[in-house]
CSV table of C-alpha atoms in Angstrom, one decimal:
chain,number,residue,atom,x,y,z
A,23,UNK,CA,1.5,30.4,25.7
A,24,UNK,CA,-0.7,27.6,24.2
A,25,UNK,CA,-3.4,27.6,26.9
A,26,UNK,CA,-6.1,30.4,28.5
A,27,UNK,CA,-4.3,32.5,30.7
A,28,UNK,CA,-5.7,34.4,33.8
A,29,UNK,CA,-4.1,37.3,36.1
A,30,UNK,CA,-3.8,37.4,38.6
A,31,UNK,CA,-3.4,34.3,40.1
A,32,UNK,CA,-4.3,35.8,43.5
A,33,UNK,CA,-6.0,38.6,44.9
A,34,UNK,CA,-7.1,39.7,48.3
A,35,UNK,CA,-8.9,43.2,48.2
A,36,UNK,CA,-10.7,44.9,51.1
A,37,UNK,CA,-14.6,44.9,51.0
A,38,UNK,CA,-16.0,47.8,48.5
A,39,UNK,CA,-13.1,47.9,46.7
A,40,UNK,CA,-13.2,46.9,42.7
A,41,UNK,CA,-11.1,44.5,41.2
A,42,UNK,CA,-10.6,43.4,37.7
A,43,UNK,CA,-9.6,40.1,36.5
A,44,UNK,CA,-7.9,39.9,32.9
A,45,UNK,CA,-8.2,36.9,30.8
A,46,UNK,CA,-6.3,36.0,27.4
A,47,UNK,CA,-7.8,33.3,25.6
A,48,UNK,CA,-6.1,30.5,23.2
A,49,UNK,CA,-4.9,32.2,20.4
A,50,UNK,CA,-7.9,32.5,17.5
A,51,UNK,CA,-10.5,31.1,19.9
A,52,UNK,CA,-14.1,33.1,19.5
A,53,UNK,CA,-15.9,32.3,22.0
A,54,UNK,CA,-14.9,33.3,26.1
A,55,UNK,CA,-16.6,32.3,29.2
A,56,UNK,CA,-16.4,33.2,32.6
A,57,UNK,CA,-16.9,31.4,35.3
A,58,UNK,CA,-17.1,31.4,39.4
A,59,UNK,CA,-16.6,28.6,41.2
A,60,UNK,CA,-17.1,28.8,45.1
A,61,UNK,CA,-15.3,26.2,47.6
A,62,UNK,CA,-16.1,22.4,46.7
A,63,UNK,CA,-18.8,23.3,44.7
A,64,UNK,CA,-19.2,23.2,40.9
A,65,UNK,CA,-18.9,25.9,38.2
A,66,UNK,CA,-21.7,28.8,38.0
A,67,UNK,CA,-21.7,30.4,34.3
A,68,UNK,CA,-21.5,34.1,34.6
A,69,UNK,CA,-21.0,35.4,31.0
A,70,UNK,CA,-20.1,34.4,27.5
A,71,UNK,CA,-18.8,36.3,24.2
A,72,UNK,CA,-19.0,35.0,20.5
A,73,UNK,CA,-17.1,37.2,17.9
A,74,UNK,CA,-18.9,41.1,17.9
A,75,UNK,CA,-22.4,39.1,18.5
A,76,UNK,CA,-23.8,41.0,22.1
A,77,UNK,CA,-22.8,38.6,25.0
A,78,UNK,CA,-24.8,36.6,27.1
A,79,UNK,CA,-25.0,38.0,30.4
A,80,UNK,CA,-27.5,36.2,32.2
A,81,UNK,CA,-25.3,34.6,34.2
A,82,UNK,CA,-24.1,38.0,36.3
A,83,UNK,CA,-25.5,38.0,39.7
A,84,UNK,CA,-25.6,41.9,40.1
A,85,UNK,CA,-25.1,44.6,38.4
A,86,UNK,CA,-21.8,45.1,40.2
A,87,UNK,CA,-20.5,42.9,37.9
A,88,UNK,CA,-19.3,43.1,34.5
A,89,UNK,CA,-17.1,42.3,31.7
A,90,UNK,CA,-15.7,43.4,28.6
A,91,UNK,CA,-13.6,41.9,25.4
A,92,UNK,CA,-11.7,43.8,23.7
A,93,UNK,CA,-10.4,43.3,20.1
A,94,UNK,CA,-11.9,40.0,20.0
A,95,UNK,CA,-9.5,39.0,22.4
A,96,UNK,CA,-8.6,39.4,26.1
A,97,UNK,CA,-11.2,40.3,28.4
A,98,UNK,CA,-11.7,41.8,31.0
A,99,UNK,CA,-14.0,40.8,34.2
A,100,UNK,CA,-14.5,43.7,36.8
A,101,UNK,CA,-16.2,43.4,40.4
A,102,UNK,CA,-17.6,46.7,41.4
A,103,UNK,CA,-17.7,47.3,45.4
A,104,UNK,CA,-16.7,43.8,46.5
A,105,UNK,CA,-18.6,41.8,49.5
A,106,UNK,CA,-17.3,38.5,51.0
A,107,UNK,CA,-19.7,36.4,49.0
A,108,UNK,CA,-18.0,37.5,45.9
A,109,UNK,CA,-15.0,35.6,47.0
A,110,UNK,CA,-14.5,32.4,45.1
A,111,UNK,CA,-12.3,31.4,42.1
A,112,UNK,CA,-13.2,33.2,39.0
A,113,UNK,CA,-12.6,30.8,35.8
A,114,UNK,CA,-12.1,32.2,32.4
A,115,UNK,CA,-12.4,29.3,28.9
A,116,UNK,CA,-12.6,29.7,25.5
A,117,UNK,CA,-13.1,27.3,22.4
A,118,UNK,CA,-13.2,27.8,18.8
A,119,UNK,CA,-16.8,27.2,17.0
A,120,UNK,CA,-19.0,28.9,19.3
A,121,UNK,CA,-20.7,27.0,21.9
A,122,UNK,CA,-20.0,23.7,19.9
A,123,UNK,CA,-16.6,22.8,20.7
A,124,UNK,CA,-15.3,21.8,24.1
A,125,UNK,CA,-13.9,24.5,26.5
A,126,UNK,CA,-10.4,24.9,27.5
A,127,UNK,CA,-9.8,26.6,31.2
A,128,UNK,CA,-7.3,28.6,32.3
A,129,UNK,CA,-6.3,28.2,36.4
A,130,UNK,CA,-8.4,30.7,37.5
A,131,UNK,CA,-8.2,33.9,39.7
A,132,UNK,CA,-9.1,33.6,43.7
A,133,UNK,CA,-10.2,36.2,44.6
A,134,UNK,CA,-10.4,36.6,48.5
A,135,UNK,CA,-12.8,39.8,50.2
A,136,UNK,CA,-11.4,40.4,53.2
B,14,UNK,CA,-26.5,32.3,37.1
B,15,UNK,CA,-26.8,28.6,37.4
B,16,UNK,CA,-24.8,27.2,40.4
B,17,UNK,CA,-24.8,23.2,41.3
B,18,UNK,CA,-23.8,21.2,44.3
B,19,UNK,CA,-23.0,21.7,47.4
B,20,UNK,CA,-21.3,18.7,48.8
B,21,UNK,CA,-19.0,16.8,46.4
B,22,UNK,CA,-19.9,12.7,46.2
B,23,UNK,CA,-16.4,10.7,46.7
B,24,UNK,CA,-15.2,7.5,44.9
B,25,UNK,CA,-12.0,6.0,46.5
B,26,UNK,CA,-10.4,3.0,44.5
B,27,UNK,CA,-7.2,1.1,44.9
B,28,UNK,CA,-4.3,2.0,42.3
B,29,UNK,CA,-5.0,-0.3,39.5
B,30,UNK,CA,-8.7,-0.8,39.8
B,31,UNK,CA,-10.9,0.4,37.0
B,32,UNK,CA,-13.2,3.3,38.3
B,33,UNK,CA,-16.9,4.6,37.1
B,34,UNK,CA,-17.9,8.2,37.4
B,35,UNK,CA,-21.6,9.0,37.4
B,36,UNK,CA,-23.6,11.6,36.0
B,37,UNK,CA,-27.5,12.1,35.9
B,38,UNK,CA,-28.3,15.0,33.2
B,39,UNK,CA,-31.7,16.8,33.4
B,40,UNK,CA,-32.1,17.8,29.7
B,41,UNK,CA,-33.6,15.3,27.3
B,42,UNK,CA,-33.1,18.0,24.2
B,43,UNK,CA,-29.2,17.9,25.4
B,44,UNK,CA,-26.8,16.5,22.4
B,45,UNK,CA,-23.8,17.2,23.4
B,46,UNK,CA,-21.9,16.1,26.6
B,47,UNK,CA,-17.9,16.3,27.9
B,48,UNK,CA,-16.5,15.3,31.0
B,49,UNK,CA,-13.5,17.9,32.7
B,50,UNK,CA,-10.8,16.8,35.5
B,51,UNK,CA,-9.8,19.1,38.1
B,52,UNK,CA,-6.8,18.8,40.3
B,53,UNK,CA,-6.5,21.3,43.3
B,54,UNK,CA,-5.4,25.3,42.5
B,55,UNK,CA,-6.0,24.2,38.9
B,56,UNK,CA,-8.5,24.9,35.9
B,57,UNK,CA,-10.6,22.0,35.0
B,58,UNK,CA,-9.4,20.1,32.0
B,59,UNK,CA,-11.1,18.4,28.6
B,60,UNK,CA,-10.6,14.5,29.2
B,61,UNK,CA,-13.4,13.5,26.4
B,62,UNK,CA,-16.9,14.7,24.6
B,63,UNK,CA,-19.3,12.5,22.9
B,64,UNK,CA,-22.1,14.3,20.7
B,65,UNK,CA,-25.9,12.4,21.4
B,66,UNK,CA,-26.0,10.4,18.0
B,67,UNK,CA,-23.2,8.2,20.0
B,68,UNK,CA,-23.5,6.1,23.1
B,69,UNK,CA,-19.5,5.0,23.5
B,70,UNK,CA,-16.4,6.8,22.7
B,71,UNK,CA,-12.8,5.7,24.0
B,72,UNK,CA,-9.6,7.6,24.4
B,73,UNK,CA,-6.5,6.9,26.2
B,74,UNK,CA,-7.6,4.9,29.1
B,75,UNK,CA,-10.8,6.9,29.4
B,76,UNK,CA,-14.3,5.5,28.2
B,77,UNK,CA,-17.7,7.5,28.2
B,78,UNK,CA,-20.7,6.0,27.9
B,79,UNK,CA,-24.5,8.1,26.8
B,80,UNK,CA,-27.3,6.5,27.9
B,81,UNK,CA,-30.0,8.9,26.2
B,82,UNK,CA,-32.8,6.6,27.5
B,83,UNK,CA,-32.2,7.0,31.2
B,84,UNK,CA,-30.5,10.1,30.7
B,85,UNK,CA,-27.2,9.1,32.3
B,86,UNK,CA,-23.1,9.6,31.4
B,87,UNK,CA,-20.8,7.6,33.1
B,88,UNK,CA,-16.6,7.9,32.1
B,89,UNK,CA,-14.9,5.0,33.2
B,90,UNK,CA,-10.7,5.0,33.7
B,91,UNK,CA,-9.5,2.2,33.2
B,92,UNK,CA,-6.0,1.0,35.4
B,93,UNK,CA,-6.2,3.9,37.9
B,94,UNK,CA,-3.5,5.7,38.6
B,95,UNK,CA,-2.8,8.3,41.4
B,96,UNK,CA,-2.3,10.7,39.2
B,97,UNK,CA,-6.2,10.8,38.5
B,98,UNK,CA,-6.8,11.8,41.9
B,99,UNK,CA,-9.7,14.7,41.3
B,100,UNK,CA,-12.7,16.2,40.9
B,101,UNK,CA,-14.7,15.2,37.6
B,102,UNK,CA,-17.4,17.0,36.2
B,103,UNK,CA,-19.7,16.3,33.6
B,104,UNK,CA,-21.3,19.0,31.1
B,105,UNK,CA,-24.3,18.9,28.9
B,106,UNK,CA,-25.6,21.2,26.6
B,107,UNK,CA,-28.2,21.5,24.0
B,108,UNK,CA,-27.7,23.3,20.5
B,109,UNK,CA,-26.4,26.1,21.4
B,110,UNK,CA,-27.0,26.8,24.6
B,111,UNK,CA,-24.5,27.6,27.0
B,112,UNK,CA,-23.0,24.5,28.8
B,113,UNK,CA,-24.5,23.2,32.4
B,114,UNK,CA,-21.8,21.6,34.8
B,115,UNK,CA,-22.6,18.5,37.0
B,116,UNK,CA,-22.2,18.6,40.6
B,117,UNK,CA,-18.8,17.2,41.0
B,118,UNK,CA,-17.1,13.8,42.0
B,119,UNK,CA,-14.5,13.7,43.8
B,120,UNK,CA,-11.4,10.5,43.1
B,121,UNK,CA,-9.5,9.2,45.6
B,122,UNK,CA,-7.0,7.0,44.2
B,123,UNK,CA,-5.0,5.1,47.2
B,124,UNK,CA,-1.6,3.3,46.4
């Protein structure tokens, strides 16, 4: 497809269970980021990759959370142990030129702790 | 990690009117700015970006203004349409630094 794609679209886990959200950027994009974006409220940064450069983490709330890209490519954003505060919609973008460019979204995951 | 606003300000406008979405940025040092659109169980998407060495820049019915001295963006649609029923969010960012998102303002575009 042309634009950022997420899966999946849905997911509703029990607490403490792990999850894992996939992203696939727009095709020769090098920069990801990932989002969470809680009910009417606006977008909290959680993480961001640029090429093989080490990626910008300061955004993670806990250590429970993390995130790989692999290839340069898709990435991966996994929620270790989940609690009902981790529910939300978890938004992946990329763009090309770094940080410079504007960011393209995909529709997100919701993720729903039960 | 950064998380803004809790309540979502509302602008409701008649079909046809032109509208005026605020935003108040904190960051003098920021040069580089972009307003998003984001309809319900969707991403948010690009409408428009204007880099600090502007203070106007049109597209398709969309206008965004920079006022570095006061440190305010506003994107104004012009003819509104139903269809741009949404939440807009502004964006700033300095260098390259990651982007900061504005609170949110919710459209309400009545027929």
């Amino acid at each position: 497809g042309a634009g950022v794609s997420q899966s999946p679209s849905n997911k509703v886990t029990e607490k403490g269970k792990d999850v894992e959200l996939r992203c696939d950027p727009i095709s020769g994009h090098t920069a990801l980021y990932w989002y969470r974006q809680s009910l009417g409220q606006g977008l909290e940064f959680l993480i961001y990759f640029q090429g093989n450069s080490a990626p910008d983490k300061s955004g993670l709330p806990s250590d429970r959370f993390s995130a790989e890209r692999t290839g340069g490519s898709v990435s991966t954003l996994t929620i270790q142990r989940t609690q009902q505060e981790d529910s939300a919609v978890y938004l992946c973008a990329s763009s090309t030129e770094g940080r410079s460019g504007p960011q393209h979204f995909g529709d997100g995951t919701r993720l729903s702790i039960l | 990690g950064e998380s803004v606003g809790l309540h979502l300000p509302t602008l409701s406008v008649q079909e046809g009117d032109n509208s005026i979405i605020n935003c108040a940025y904190s960051n003098s040092a920021s040069d580089y700015f972009i307003w998003y659109k984001q309809e319900s169980g969707k991403g948010p998407q690009f409408i428009i970006d204007i880099r600090s060495n502007m203070d106007k820049r049109q597209g398709q019915r969309v206008t965004v203004l920079l006022n570095k001295t006061v440190k305010h963006l506003s994107l104004q649609i012009a003819a509104t349409q139903p269809g741009d029923s949404a939440v807009y969010f502004c964006a700033e960012r300095s260098g390259f630094q990651k982007l900061v998102f504005g609170t949110g303002t919710r459209l309400l575009v009545s027929p």
